[in-house]
mmCIF file of C-alpha atoms and ligand atoms in Angstrom:
data_model
loop_
_atom_site.group_PDB
_atom_site.id
_atom_site.type_symbol
_atom_site.label_atom_id
_atom_site.label_comp_id
_atom_site.label_asym_id
_atom_site.label_seq_id
_atom_site.Cartn_x
_atom_site.Cartn_y
_atom_site.Cartn_z
ATOM 1 C CA MET A 1 18.672 15.121 11.679
ATOM 2 C CA ASN A 2 15.404 13.234 11.914
ATOM 3 C CA MET A 3 16.840 10.015 13.284
ATOM 4 C CA HIS A 4 15.799 7.687 16.073
ATOM 5 C CA VAL A 5 18.579 5.748 17.794
ATOM 6 C CA LEU A 6 17.960 2.985 20.317
ATOM 7 C CA LEU A 7 20.739 2.719 22.854
ATOM 8 C CA VAL A 8 21.077 -0.671 24.565
ATOM 9 C CA GLU A 9 23.678 -0.346 27.298
ATOM 10 C CA ASP A 10 23.592 -1.369 30.939
ATOM 11 C CA GLU A 11 26.076 1.216 32.197
ATOM 12 C CA ALA A 12 24.209 4.410 32.941
ATOM 13 C CA PRO A 13 27.241 6.733 32.665
ATOM 14 C CA LEU A 14 28.041 5.379 29.197
ATOM 15 C CA ARG A 15 24.405 5.777 28.141
ATOM 16 C CA GLU A 16 24.515 9.363 29.291
ATOM 17 C CA MET A 17 27.756 10.010 27.415
ATOM 18 C CA LEU A 18 26.310 8.513 24.228
ATOM 19 C CA ARG A 19 23.032 10.382 24.547
ATOM 20 C CA PHE A 20 25.027 13.589 24.809
ATOM 21 C CA ALA A 21 27.255 12.623 21.862
ATOM 22 C CA LEU A 22 24.254 11.832 19.667
ATOM 23 C CA ALA A 23 22.287 14.958 20.489
ATOM 24 C CA ASP A 24 23.200 16.725 17.255
ATOM 25 C CA VAL A 25 22.651 13.760 14.891
ATOM 26 C CA ALA A 26 19.622 12.037 16.415
ATOM 27 C CA SER A 27 16.274 13.670 17.047
ATOM 28 C CA THR A 28 15.250 10.804 19.345
ATOM 29 C CA VAL A 29 17.440 8.624 21.544
ATOM 30 C CA SER A 30 15.604 5.890 23.414
ATOM 31 C CA GLU A 31 17.428 3.857 26.029
ATOM 32 C CA ALA A 32 17.355 0.346 27.402
ATOM 33 C CA ALA A 33 19.528 -1.162 30.129
ATOM 34 C CA ASP A 34 19.001 -4.762 28.999
ATOM 35 C CA ALA A 35 17.610 -6.846 26.126
ATOM 36 C CA ASP A 36 14.092 -7.164 27.550
ATOM 37 C CA ALA A 37 13.814 -3.411 27.906
ATOM 38 C CA ALA A 38 15.193 -3.050 24.376
ATOM 39 C CA PHE A 39 12.407 -5.248 22.957
ATOM 40 C CA ALA A 40 9.870 -3.180 24.880
ATOM 41 C CA ARG A 41 11.291 0.013 23.275
ATOM 42 C CA LEU A 42 11.223 -1.664 19.844
ATOM 43 C CA ARG A 43 7.536 -2.441 20.233
ATOM 44 C CA GLU A 44 6.818 1.204 20.981
ATOM 45 C CA ALA A 45 8.621 2.595 17.960
ATOM 46 C CA ARG A 46 10.976 1.394 15.295
ATOM 47 C CA PRO A 47 14.396 3.016 15.584
ATOM 48 C CA ASP A 48 16.532 3.828 12.535
ATOM 49 C CA LEU A 49 19.599 2.381 14.179
ATOM 50 C CA ILE A 50 20.530 0.375 17.280
ATOM 51 C CA LEU A 51 23.709 0.762 19.316
ATOM 52 C CA LEU A 52 24.074 -2.510 21.175
ATOM 53 C CA ASP A 53 26.431 -3.119 24.060
ATOM 54 C CA TRP A 54 27.652 -6.684 23.792
ATOM 55 C CA MET A 55 28.001 -7.441 27.503
ATOM 56 C CA LEU A 56 24.517 -7.101 28.934
ATOM 57 C CA PRO A 57 22.997 -8.570 32.070
ATOM 58 C CA GLY A 58 20.459 -11.321 31.294
ATOM 59 C CA MET A 59 20.025 -12.012 27.585
ATOM 60 C CA SER A 60 23.352 -11.734 25.776
ATOM 61 C CA GLY A 61 24.029 -9.434 22.855
ATOM 62 C CA ILE A 62 24.199 -12.387 20.494
ATOM 63 C CA GLU A 63 20.850 -13.805 21.601
ATOM 64 C CA PHE A 64 19.363 -10.318 21.229
ATOM 65 C CA MET A 65 20.747 -10.107 17.668
ATOM 66 C CA ARG A 66 19.316 -13.484 16.726
ATOM 67 C CA ARG A 67 15.848 -12.622 17.995
ATOM 68 C CA LEU A 68 15.958 -9.243 16.327
ATOM 69 C CA ARG A 69 16.864 -10.708 12.953
ATOM 70 C CA ARG A 70 14.126 -13.316 13.228
ATOM 71 C CA GLU A 71 11.438 -10.603 13.215
ATOM 72 C CA ALA A 72 10.532 -9.343 9.753
ATOM 73 C CA ALA A 73 9.750 -5.922 11.143
ATOM 74 C CA TRP A 74 13.135 -5.465 12.774
ATOM 75 C CA ARG A 75 15.556 -7.528 10.773
ATOM 76 C CA ASP A 76 16.696 -4.655 8.563
ATOM 77 C CA ILE A 77 17.349 -2.184 11.388
ATOM 78 C CA PRO A 78 21.091 -1.469 11.299
ATOM 79 C CA VAL A 79 22.919 -2.552 14.459
ATOM 80 C CA ILE A 80 26.340 -1.400 15.611
ATOM 81 C CA MET A 81 27.672 -3.403 18.515
ATOM 82 C CA LEU A 82 29.836 -1.911 21.199
ATOM 83 C CA THR A 83 32.466 -4.313 22.431
ATOM 84 C CA ALA A 84 35.351 -4.247 24.867
ATOM 85 C CA ARG A 85 38.917 -4.743 23.818
ATOM 86 C CA GLY A 86 39.860 -8.409 23.497
ATOM 87 C CA GLU A 87 36.376 -9.635 22.627
ATOM 88 C CA GLU A 88 37.439 -10.716 19.119
ATOM 89 C CA ASP A 89 35.354 -13.883 19.134
ATOM 90 C CA ASP A 90 32.288 -11.921 20.176
ATOM 91 C CA ARG A 91 32.757 -9.528 17.280
ATOM 92 C CA VAL A 92 32.881 -12.334 14.747
ATOM 93 C CA GLN A 93 29.859 -13.996 16.329
ATOM 94 C CA GLY A 94 28.032 -10.687 16.357
ATOM 95 C CA LEU A 95 28.654 -9.993 12.706
ATOM 96 C CA GLU A 96 27.600 -13.527 11.825
ATOM 97 C CA ALA A 97 24.412 -13.069 13.827
ATOM 98 C CA GLY A 98 23.598 -10.028 11.721
ATOM 99 C CA ALA A 99 25.228 -6.985 13.325
ATOM 100 C CA ASP A 100 26.293 -4.443 10.695
ATOM 101 C CA ASP A 101 29.419 -3.145 12.351
ATOM 102 C CA TYR A 102 31.156 -2.841 15.701
ATOM 103 C CA LEU A 103 33.063 -0.308 17.727
ATOM 104 C CA VAL A 104 35.682 -1.158 20.321
ATOM 105 C CA LYS A 105 35.450 0.746 23.606
ATOM 106 C CA PRO A 106 36.686 3.354 24.191
ATOM 107 C CA PHE A 107 35.788 5.033 20.894
ATOM 108 C CA SER A 108 35.631 8.663 19.901
ATOM 109 C CA THR A 109 32.391 10.465 19.130
ATOM 110 C CA ARG A 110 33.737 11.175 15.664
ATOM 111 C CA GLU A 111 34.365 7.516 14.954
ATOM 112 C CA LEU A 112 30.921 6.607 16.245
ATOM 113 C CA LYS A 113 29.222 9.111 13.952
ATOM 114 C CA ALA A 114 31.263 8.039 10.931
ATOM 115 C CA ARG A 115 30.302 4.392 11.472
ATOM 116 C CA MET A 116 26.668 5.301 11.978
ATOM 117 C CA GLN A 117 26.608 7.221 8.720
ATOM 118 C CA ALA A 118 28.222 4.377 6.787
ATOM 119 C CA VAL A 119 25.834 1.787 8.187
ATOM 120 C CA LEU A 120 22.774 3.956 7.505
ATOM 121 C CA ARG A 121 23.895 4.600 3.945
ATOM 122 C CA ARG A 122 24.295 0.888 3.291
ATOM 123 C CA ALA A 123 20.953 0.106 4.917
ATOM 124 C CA GLY A 124 19.132 2.692 2.808
ATOM 125 C CA ARG A 125 20.528 1.294 -0.385
ATOM 126 C CA GLY A 126 19.814 -2.268 0.653
ATOM 127 C CA GLU A 127 16.199 -1.517 1.403
ATOM 128 C CA GLU A 128 15.567 0.040 -2.000
ATOM 129 C CA GLU A 129 17.277 -2.712 -3.921
ATOM 130 C CA ALA A 130 16.265 -5.793 -2.053
ATOM 131 C CA GLY A 131 12.584 -5.213 -1.281
ATOM 132 C CA LEU A 132 12.684 -8.343 0.844
ATOM 133 C CA PRO A 133 9.456 -10.163 1.691
ATOM 134 C CA LEU A 134 7.865 -9.144 4.990
ATOM 135 C CA ARG A 135 6.327 -11.814 7.202
ATOM 136 C CA THR A 136 3.998 -11.933 10.157
ATOM 137 C CA GLY A 137 3.082 -15.490 11.040
ATOM 138 C CA ASP A 138 1.810 -17.109 7.811
ATOM 139 C CA LEU A 139 1.114 -13.753 6.238
ATOM 140 C CA CYS A 140 3.737 -12.790 3.675
ATOM 141 C CA LEU A 141 4.016 -9.645 1.572
ATOM 142 C CA ASP A 142 6.533 -9.702 -1.239
ATOM 143 C CA PRO A 143 7.214 -6.185 -2.586
ATOM 144 C CA ALA A 144 9.204 -7.544 -5.530
ATOM 145 C CA SER A 145 6.379 -9.651 -6.983
ATOM 146 C CA HIS A 146 3.586 -7.479 -5.510
ATOM 147 C CA GLN A 147 2.058 -10.590 -3.965
ATOM 148 C CA VAL A 148 0.440 -11.144 -0.613
ATOM 149 C CA SER A 149 -0.054 -14.692 0.557
ATOM 150 C CA VAL A 150 -1.172 -16.623 3.617
ATOM 151 C CA ALA A 151 0.568 -19.950 4.101
ATOM 152 C CA GLY A 152 1.619 -19.866 0.457
ATOM 153 C CA ARG A 153 -1.883 -19.196 -0.947
ATOM 154 C CA SER A 154 -2.121 -15.831 -2.613
ATOM 155 C CA LEU A 155 -4.553 -13.148 -1.479
ATOM 156 C CA ASN A 156 -6.288 -10.761 -3.798
ATOM 157 C CA LEU A 157 -5.673 -7.180 -2.703
ATOM 158 C CA GLY A 158 -6.353 -3.936 -4.525
ATOM 159 C CA PRO A 159 -3.318 -1.696 -5.135
ATOM 160 C CA THR A 160 -4.199 0.692 -2.302
ATOM 161 C CA GLU A 161 -4.787 -2.162 0.139
ATOM 162 C CA PHE A 162 -1.438 -3.596 -0.902
ATOM 163 C CA ARG A 163 0.348 -0.308 -0.212
ATOM 164 C CA LEU A 164 -1.480 0.077 3.094
ATOM 165 C CA LEU A 165 -0.481 -3.388 4.243
ATOM 166 C CA HIS A 166 3.088 -2.826 3.057
ATOM 167 C CA PHE A 167 3.301 0.377 5.064
ATOM 168 C CA PHE A 168 1.778 -1.271 8.153
ATOM 169 C CA MET A 169 4.147 -4.245 8.007
ATOM 170 C CA ARG A 170 7.128 -1.944 7.754
ATOM 171 C CA HIS A 171 6.010 0.065 10.772
ATOM 172 C CA PRO A 172 4.516 -2.413 13.212
ATOM 173 C CA GLY A 173 3.357 -1.404 16.645
ATOM 174 C CA ARG A 174 3.167 2.265 15.845
ATOM 175 C CA VAL A 175 -0.081 4.206 15.807
ATOM 176 C CA HIS A 176 -0.673 6.120 12.578
ATOM 177 C CA SER A 177 -3.188 8.908 12.232
ATOM 178 C CA ARG A 178 -5.358 9.032 9.117
ATOM 179 C CA THR A 179 -3.369 12.032 7.922
ATOM 180 C CA GLN A 180 -0.094 10.123 8.311
ATOM 181 C CA LEU A 181 -1.511 7.188 6.385
ATOM 182 C CA LEU A 182 -2.698 9.508 3.638
ATOM 183 C CA ASP A 183 0.764 11.079 3.404
ATOM 184 C CA HIS A 184 2.641 7.775 3.297
ATOM 185 C CA VAL A 185 0.279 5.567 1.350
ATOM 186 C CA TRP A 186 -1.540 7.961 -0.957
ATOM 187 C CA GLY A 187 1.182 10.596 -1.196
ATOM 188 C CA ARG A 188 1.355 14.148 0.043
ATOM 189 C CA ASP A 189 0.135 15.792 -3.142
ATOM 190 C CA VAL A 190 -2.999 13.745 -3.531
ATOM 191 C CA TYR A 191 -6.191 15.204 -2.158
ATOM 192 C CA VAL A 192 -8.233 12.499 -0.489
ATOM 193 C CA GLU A 193 -10.661 12.744 2.385
ATOM 194 C CA GLU A 194 -9.707 11.086 5.650
ATOM 195 C CA ARG A 195 -12.786 8.896 5.390
ATOM 196 C CA THR A 196 -11.175 7.236 2.372
ATOM 197 C CA VAL A 197 -8.632 5.699 4.742
ATOM 198 C CA ASP A 198 -11.419 3.980 6.678
ATOM 199 C CA VAL A 199 -12.874 2.573 3.463
ATOM 200 C CA HIS A 200 -9.574 0.976 2.464
ATOM 201 C CA ILE A 201 -8.886 -0.263 5.980
ATOM 202 C CA ARG A 202 -12.272 -1.985 5.867
ATOM 203 C CA ARG A 203 -11.406 -3.647 2.544
ATOM 204 C CA LEU A 204 -8.019 -4.728 3.803
ATOM 205 C CA ARG A 205 -9.522 -6.236 6.951
ATOM 206 C CA LYS A 206 -12.134 -8.038 4.875
ATOM 207 C CA ALA A 207 -9.425 -9.597 2.700
ATOM 208 C CA LEU A 208 -7.467 -10.688 5.772
ATOM 209 C CA ALA A 209 -10.462 -11.827 7.833
ATOM 210 C CA PRO A 210 -10.803 -15.389 6.454
ATOM 211 C CA HIS A 211 -7.333 -16.062 7.853
ATOM 212 C CA GLY A 212 -7.847 -14.227 11.127
ATOM 213 C CA TYR A 213 -5.272 -11.570 10.293
ATOM 214 C CA ASP A 214 -7.797 -8.730 10.305
ATOM 215 C CA ARG A 215 -7.207 -8.490 14.066
ATOM 216 C CA LEU A 216 -3.653 -7.274 13.362
ATOM 217 C CA ILE A 217 -5.093 -3.985 12.154
ATOM 218 C CA GLN A 218 -6.360 -2.299 15.259
ATOM 219 C CA THR A 219 -8.438 0.827 15.527
ATOM 220 C CA VAL A 220 -6.964 3.192 18.082
ATOM 221 C CA ARG A 221 -9.854 5.344 19.222
ATOM 222 C CA THR A 222 -9.662 9.027 18.278
ATOM 223 C CA VAL A 223 -6.146 8.537 16.893
ATOM 224 C CA GLY A 224 -6.049 6.191 13.931
ATOM 225 C CA TYR A 225 -4.788 2.699 13.227
ATOM 226 C CA ARG A 226 -2.063 0.371 14.344
ATOM 227 C CA PHE A 227 -0.689 -2.818 12.825
ATOM 228 C CA SER A 228 0.132 -5.016 15.772
ATOM 229 C CA PRO A 229 1.744 -8.406 15.211
ATOM 230 C CA TRP A 230 2.103 -8.823 18.983
ATOM 231 C CA GLU A 231 -0.330 -9.517 21.758
ATOM 232 C CA GLU A 232 -1.305 -6.194 23.254
ATOM 233 C CA PRO A 233 -2.662 -6.767 26.747
ATOM 234 C CA GLY A 234 -5.619 -4.586 27.633
ATOM 235 C CA GLU A 235 -6.538 -3.726 24.042
HETATM 236 CA CA1 CA B 1 27.931 -3.735 29.513
#
């Protein structure tokens, strides 16, 4: 299956066990031993699902959850927390902080996969139905009303620029080639030259420039474009 799972777990043997268990359902398993490393992985690529150990060194699982849910780009990533027996309070807190489900250690591989499937199914449905507004700073894109605004004042975007920005905001931090952008924003069956992408990127930047948000759309030399809501040192 084409699925990317982020594994946040400080115990290396358990990470290894889970990586092995997930090999046939996940095409990519990235790993982090603590919350800081997990945020670094998140900035590299957006996973489809996070398995989060609740007892981590440094930042706690609950603080991790809260920060994750505060970011528009990450708040709809399904999270299953992994807790130890007897951590009832933690489970309640975790669910209240936005975790989607939990598993009590030790759990079977079968149970893990069943929970993952259920959570992914719910998340997929939620995304289609809700179309929640996406935010980066003062910039807000509302898929439901097809509006883009900065600090509450609406921006005029063409339909292609709107779809481009929507796609970028849903996949922050990742570099997209022109071909990928054509596939996702224009559609696979449409024949458009790659140069067309540059034209629409230019228009989108121009619309965002008065508010300084044009800098979020970065040109990655010889590769394509990246929407980067974070400071990228050395860029
Ligand atoms: Ca632990």
